Amino acid sequence: MPTPPRPFVSIVMPALNEERYIAEAISSVVPQSDTLDYELLVLDGGSSDRTREIVRDIASRNERIKLLHNERRIQSAAVNVASEACDARTAILIRADCHAKYPEEFAARCVDTLSRTGSSSVVVAMQAVGHHPTQKAIAAAQNSRLGNGGSQHRVAGRSGYVDHGHHAAFDLEIFRALGGYDETAPYNEDAEFDTRLIEAGGRIYLDGSLTIEYYPRSNFRTLATQYFRHGWGRANTILKHGKTPKLRQLLPVLVLVACVGGLVLWPLVGITALLPLAFYLVTCLAWATALAVQARDASILLAAPAAVVMHMSWATGFLVREFAHRRQKLVHRLRDLRARFGTANAGPTP
């Protein structure tokens, strides 16, 4: 019996100043065989580098590749725009990122997994890869349990139904029915969507055989910004849906509070107040040393400060969003009390 044809696929790639990575990302994600009918939509958020020029050059040799403008700039908006602007034949959306290299026939295999498992969404594992010492150290930290907390989609080869993972493929009809990504949440839009998907009765399948290579940030400053946004976004999703944080999400917050508390109490209670900070830093250094020995690369020792930056930035972002939420609730409560007592004190009109 002949194999039924695969459905038409729209591969969506949000981009903003990605001249270093976008050519390789496109090359690796574009289907190499003729067994998949597709288009690739690059949604550019207003790049100021050569990103658009590179995409136009590639598109001149492949008419299936199209460059679109994402006036709202953020990734969630890019995917939402593509979900409406895609070809009328599209049945499945494939989300692809510029900071990644994809395994052979990635899109076709995502389609097959979606069909085989009967799931609403397919997510994949990711392995961080660095090109120079600092990026290699950041990648090592992100690949280790110290940096990822044991997140399922950070473990290559593990497959099964999950509640979240690195987004790869969606049933377009379901994506639209759920309203796509929440653009009011500029960060963590993937986990927020997964929460709504599961609440609606959908299923998410992690295909560990489709591990992508992810290129992390190349310096600590941009890493701090990225992880602050991750923490802010995770707190926003938790607050929006009334969820309880997982232990691995609470640990960075607890460590930050303990370390800052120790520094504050140090002048009052002495050196013992710094024990939590000392224990944390020694743990990070010991972990990085083990990674460096395993890799036989001294530069991996930089995984220690990388982990500290990741933890502290994530926790700070989480707390900033949490405090903003509590402040907003307090303001609303005070307004309600003012309105209530103001009405009570006004008395009857003579």
mmCIF file of N, CA and C in Angstrom, residues 153 164 187-188 190-192 195 228-240 245-246 248-249 314 318 321:
data_model
loop_
_atom_site.group_PDB
_atom_site.id
_atom_site.type_symbol
_atom_site.label_atom_id
_atom_site.label_comp_id
_atom_site.label_asym_id
_atom_site.label_seq_id
_atom_site.Cartn_x
_atom_site.Cartn_y
_atom_site.Cartn_z
ATOM 1 N N HIS A 153 13.004 18.303 28.282
ATOM 2 C CA HIS A 153 13.406 18.529 26.901
ATOM 3 C C HIS A 153 14.884 18.903 26.769
ATOM 4 N N HIS A 164 5.400 20.316 28.706
ATOM 5 C CA HIS A 164 6.093 21.439 28.077
ATOM 6 C C HIS A 164 7.365 20.937 27.408
ATOM 7 N N TYR A 187 7.433 37.097 26.966
ATOM 8 C CA TYR A 187 8.387 36.025 27.234
ATOM 9 C C TYR A 187 7.644 34.799 27.751
ATOM 10 N N ASN A 188 8.238 33.619 27.535
ATOM 11 C CA ASN A 188 7.660 32.359 28.005
ATOM 12 C C ASN A 188 6.336 32.039 27.312
ATOM 13 N N ASP A 190 5.798 30.079 24.953
ATOM 14 C CA ASP A 190 5.655 28.656 24.646
ATOM 15 C C ASP A 190 5.035 27.895 25.811
ATOM 16 N N ALA A 191 5.549 28.117 27.026
ATOM 17 C CA ALA A 191 5.004 27.430 28.195
ATOM 18 C C ALA A 191 3.576 27.891 28.485
ATOM 19 N N GLU A 192 3.299 29.166 28.255
ATOM 20 C CA GLU A 192 1.935 29.670 28.468
ATOM 21 C C GLU A 192 0.971 28.988 27.509
ATOM 22 N N THR A 195 0.281 25.417 28.572
ATOM 23 C CA THR A 195 -0.662 25.349 29.688
ATOM 24 C C THR A 195 -2.090 25.386 29.170
ATOM 25 N N PHE A 228 16.794 36.733 32.703
ATOM 26 C CA PHE A 228 15.857 37.612 33.408
ATOM 27 C C PHE A 228 14.485 37.507 32.743
ATOM 28 N N ARG A 229 14.466 37.525 31.418
ATOM 29 C CA ARG A 229 13.204 37.412 30.690
ATOM 30 C C ARG A 229 12.558 36.041 30.893
ATOM 31 N N HIS A 230 13.391 34.986 30.928
ATOM 32 C CA HIS A 230 12.857 33.650 31.185
ATOM 33 C C HIS A 230 12.162 33.596 32.542
ATOM 34 N N GLY A 231 12.813 34.145 33.572
ATOM 35 C CA GLY A 231 12.233 34.131 34.905
ATOM 36 C C GLY A 231 10.969 34.963 34.986
ATOM 37 N N TRP A 232 11.007 36.146 34.360
ATOM 38 C CA TRP A 232 9.825 37.023 34.331
ATOM 39 C C TRP A 232 8.664 36.305 33.650
ATOM 40 N N GLY A 233 8.955 35.687 32.520
ATOM 41 C CA GLY A 233 7.909 35.013 31.767
ATOM 42 C C GLY A 233 7.330 33.827 32.497
ATOM 43 N N ARG A 234 8.188 33.054 33.158
ATOM 44 C CA ARG A 234 7.684 31.895 33.899
ATOM 45 C C ARG A 234 6.767 32.335 35.029
ATOM 46 N N ALA A 235 7.165 33.385 35.769
ATOM 47 C CA ALA A 235 6.304 33.896 36.838
ATOM 48 C C ALA A 235 4.986 34.400 36.267
ATOM 49 N N ASN A 236 5.039 35.056 35.127
ATOM 50 C CA ASN A 236 3.832 35.582 34.504
ATOM 51 C C ASN A 236 2.862 34.452 34.145
ATOM 52 N N THR A 237 3.402 33.364 33.603
ATOM 53 C CA THR A 237 2.562 32.215 33.249
ATOM 54 C C THR A 237 1.954 31.579 34.492
ATOM 55 N N ILE A 238 2.748 31.423 35.530
ATOM 56 C CA ILE A 238 2.264 30.837 36.776
ATOM 57 C C ILE A 238 1.148 31.685 37.377
ATOM 58 N N LEU A 239 1.338 33.002 37.392
ATOM 59 C CA LEU A 239 0.334 33.896 37.954
ATOM 60 C C LEU A 239 -0.942 33.913 37.109
ATOM 61 N N LYS A 240 -0.780 33.930 35.805
ATOM 62 C CA LYS A 240 -1.940 33.984 34.913
ATOM 63 C C LYS A 240 -2.833 32.769 35.082
ATOM 64 N N PRO A 245 4.568 26.844 41.403
ATOM 65 C CA PRO A 245 5.906 26.636 40.818
ATOM 66 C C PRO A 245 6.470 25.268 41.181
ATOM 67 N N LYS A 246 7.214 24.680 40.256
ATOM 68 C CA LYS A 246 7.898 23.427 40.537
ATOM 69 C C LYS A 246 9.132 23.721 41.381
ATOM 70 N N ARG A 248 12.236 22.920 40.947
ATOM 71 C CA ARG A 248 13.389 23.403 40.187
ATOM 72 C C ARG A 248 13.232 24.863 39.778
ATOM 73 N N GLN A 249 11.987 25.369 39.765
ATOM 74 C CA GLN A 249 11.750 26.779 39.471
ATOM 75 C C GLN A 249 11.891 27.642 40.717
ATOM 76 N N TRP A 314 17.509 34.694 36.384
ATOM 77 C CA TRP A 314 16.192 34.050 36.324
ATOM 78 C C TRP A 314 15.389 34.385 37.585
ATOM 79 N N PHE A 318 11.920 36.539 37.943
ATOM 80 C CA PHE A 318 10.756 35.915 38.582
ATOM 81 C C PHE A 318 10.204 36.806 39.693
ATOM 82 N N ARG A 321 8.502 40.125 38.490
ATOM 83 C CA ARG A 321 7.120 39.912 38.018
ATOM 84 C C ARG A 321 6.188 39.621 39.186
#
